[in-house]
Short mmCIF file of C-alpha atoms in Angstrom, two decimals:
data_model
loop_
_atom_site.label_atom_id
_atom_site.label_comp_id
_atom_site.label_asym_id
_atom_site.label_seq_id
_atom_site.Cartn_x
_atom_site.Cartn_y
_atom_site.Cartn_z
CA MET A 1 -26.50 -9.78 -49.39
CA SER A 2 -28.49 -7.71 -51.76
CA GLU A 3 -27.69 -4.03 -52.22
CA GLN A 4 -31.26 -3.27 -53.22
CA ARG A 5 -33.21 -1.28 -50.62
CA GLN A 6 -36.20 -3.11 -49.31
CA HIS A 7 -39.33 -1.29 -48.56
CA VAL A 8 -40.67 -1.86 -45.06
CA GLU A 9 -44.36 -1.51 -44.55
CA ILE A 10 -45.17 0.84 -41.62
CA ASP A 11 -48.62 1.03 -40.19
CA SER A 12 -50.55 3.56 -38.03
CA ARG A 13 -49.23 2.09 -34.72
CA ASP A 14 -45.97 3.51 -35.81
CA ASP A 15 -47.24 7.09 -35.81
CA ILE A 16 -44.56 9.52 -34.56
CA GLU A 17 -45.52 12.49 -32.33
CA LEU A 18 -43.20 15.41 -31.47
CA ARG A 19 -43.97 18.03 -28.80
CA LEU A 20 -41.58 21.02 -28.87
CA GLY A 21 -41.69 24.58 -27.70
CA ALA A 22 -43.21 26.75 -30.44
CA ASP A 23 -39.88 28.40 -31.29
CA VAL A 24 -38.07 28.68 -34.60
CA VAL A 25 -34.91 27.17 -32.91
CA HIS A 26 -36.81 23.79 -33.11
CA LEU A 27 -37.46 23.80 -36.81
CA PRO A 28 -34.28 21.90 -37.69
CA ILE A 29 -35.48 19.05 -35.48
CA VAL A 30 -38.80 18.85 -37.02
CA ARG A 31 -37.23 18.97 -40.56
CA SER A 32 -34.76 16.22 -39.64
CA VAL A 33 -37.55 13.94 -38.33
CA ALA A 34 -39.71 14.58 -41.45
CA ALA A 35 -36.75 13.71 -43.74
CA ASN A 36 -35.84 10.61 -41.82
CA ILE A 37 -39.35 9.28 -41.84
CA ALA A 38 -39.66 9.85 -45.58
CA MET A 39 -36.24 8.09 -46.17
CA ARG A 40 -37.39 5.10 -44.05
CA ALA A 41 -40.67 4.99 -46.05
CA ASP A 42 -38.56 4.60 -49.14
CA PHE A 43 -39.51 8.00 -50.82
CA ASP A 44 -37.22 9.29 -53.53
CA LEU A 45 -34.86 12.19 -52.92
CA ASP A 46 -37.23 14.85 -54.43
CA ALA A 47 -40.18 13.76 -52.36
CA ILE A 48 -38.03 13.69 -49.17
CA SER A 49 -36.89 17.28 -49.90
CA ASP A 50 -40.46 18.40 -50.65
CA LEU A 51 -41.78 16.86 -47.38
CA GLU A 52 -38.90 18.38 -45.38
CA LEU A 53 -39.51 21.86 -46.85
CA ALA A 54 -43.28 21.62 -46.47
CA VAL A 55 -43.13 20.56 -42.80
CA ASP A 56 -40.65 23.41 -42.13
CA GLU A 57 -43.05 25.94 -43.79
CA ALA A 58 -46.15 24.55 -41.96
CA CYS A 59 -44.40 24.75 -38.58
CA ALA A 60 -42.91 28.10 -39.20
CA THR A 61 -46.36 29.34 -40.03
CA LEU A 62 -47.86 27.89 -36.83
CA ILE A 63 -44.95 29.21 -34.79
CA ALA A 64 -45.79 32.77 -35.98
CA LEU A 65 -49.37 32.29 -34.79
CA ALA A 66 -48.47 30.65 -31.46
CA ALA A 67 -49.38 32.05 -28.15
CA ALA A 68 -46.61 32.75 -25.64
CA GLU A 69 -45.36 29.50 -24.01
CA SER A 70 -47.24 27.40 -26.50
CA ILE A 71 -46.22 23.86 -27.55
CA LEU A 72 -45.88 22.84 -31.25
CA GLY A 73 -47.36 19.36 -31.70
CA CYS A 74 -46.49 17.52 -34.79
CA ARG A 75 -47.87 14.04 -35.75
CA PHE A 76 -46.52 11.96 -38.59
CA THR A 77 -48.76 9.23 -39.92
CA ILE A 78 -47.12 6.91 -42.19
CA GLY A 79 -49.32 4.96 -44.71
CA SER A 80 -48.46 2.44 -47.34
CA ASP A 81 -48.13 5.10 -49.97
CA GLU A 82 -48.18 8.49 -48.21
CA ILE A 83 -47.03 10.40 -45.17
CA ALA A 84 -49.51 12.63 -43.45
CA VAL A 85 -48.47 15.35 -41.08
CA THR A 86 -50.72 17.33 -38.68
CA ALA A 87 -49.11 20.13 -36.74
CA SER A 88 -50.88 22.32 -34.11
CA VAL A 89 -50.28 25.19 -31.75
CA ARG A 90 -52.37 27.11 -29.18
CA SER A 91 -53.01 30.66 -30.52
CA ASP A 92 -54.65 33.85 -29.44
CA HIS A 93 -55.77 34.15 -32.98
CA THR A 94 -59.25 32.64 -33.80
CA GLU A 95 -58.62 32.16 -37.47
CA ALA A 96 -56.73 29.39 -39.32
CA ALA A 97 -53.45 30.04 -41.10
CA ASN A 98 -53.60 32.48 -44.11
CA THR A 99 -54.22 30.42 -47.22
CA SER A 100 -53.59 33.34 -49.52
CA SER A 101 -49.95 33.83 -48.35
CA PHE A 102 -46.89 33.01 -50.29
CA GLY A 103 -46.01 30.30 -47.60
CA TRP A 104 -49.37 28.62 -48.28
CA GLN A 105 -48.73 28.56 -52.01
CA VAL A 106 -45.35 26.79 -51.17
CA LEU A 107 -47.21 24.22 -49.19
CA ASN A 108 -49.63 23.51 -51.92
CA THR A 109 -46.81 23.12 -54.46
CA LEU A 110 -44.68 20.81 -52.26
CA THR A 111 -47.53 18.50 -51.17
CA ASP A 112 -50.50 16.50 -52.47
CA SER A 113 -52.82 18.25 -50.08
CA ALA A 114 -52.73 21.01 -47.41
CA VAL A 115 -55.55 22.15 -45.17
CA THR A 116 -55.70 24.51 -42.14
CA TRP A 117 -58.32 24.94 -39.42
CA SER A 118 -58.88 26.50 -36.01
CA GLU A 119 -61.08 25.39 -33.18
CA PRO A 120 -61.50 26.49 -29.58
CA ASP A 121 -58.79 24.79 -27.39
CA GLY A 122 -61.48 23.17 -25.27
CA VAL A 123 -60.03 24.29 -21.87
CA GLY A 124 -61.90 27.63 -21.56
CA SER A 125 -58.70 29.76 -22.00
CA GLY A 126 -60.08 31.76 -24.82
CA GLN A 127 -57.27 30.40 -27.02
CA HIS A 128 -57.68 28.41 -30.24
CA LEU A 129 -55.93 25.40 -31.48
CA VAL A 130 -54.71 26.35 -34.96
CA SER A 131 -53.66 23.37 -37.04
CA ILE A 132 -52.16 22.58 -40.53
CA GLY A 133 -52.56 19.19 -42.09
CA LEU A 134 -50.66 18.02 -45.07
CA SER A 135 -49.84 14.88 -47.02
CA LYS A 136 -47.22 13.75 -49.44
CA ARG A 137 -47.64 10.52 -51.56
CA ARG A 138 -44.84 8.37 -52.73
CA PRO A 139 -44.13 9.13 -56.42
CA VAL A 140 -45.23 6.37 -58.80
CA VAL A 141 -42.29 4.93 -60.46
CA ALA A 142 -42.90 3.88 -64.11
CA GLY A 143 -41.56 0.42 -64.78
#
């Protein structure tokens, strides 16, 4: 049996969604899921660490904006060469996450793309759904 790791293609039907209370005590769970997904997608150790830290920062940012009793939703979409993550919370704030903060600069450094947006929650509560989307591509290995 070969000791070489084999890459397994994962498609969109294998998206993973988490729904957790918007509380910092749940950040280790989200980090762990992000790292596990990146490992299974055959990302290298640096990319796994970058994604884990980026997901932590994105979710911590959203938790700080979350309305009381809000749920943090986090969806991982695994492509052939990248992992995309979309995280959202309901918020009493109408604006998206602050893109001039240090935390946002961290997200931009750790990922290949990061965006944030806010939209009315659609249920007439006066709250908004604040979201952060990020992606991390598998590093190209020179060979």
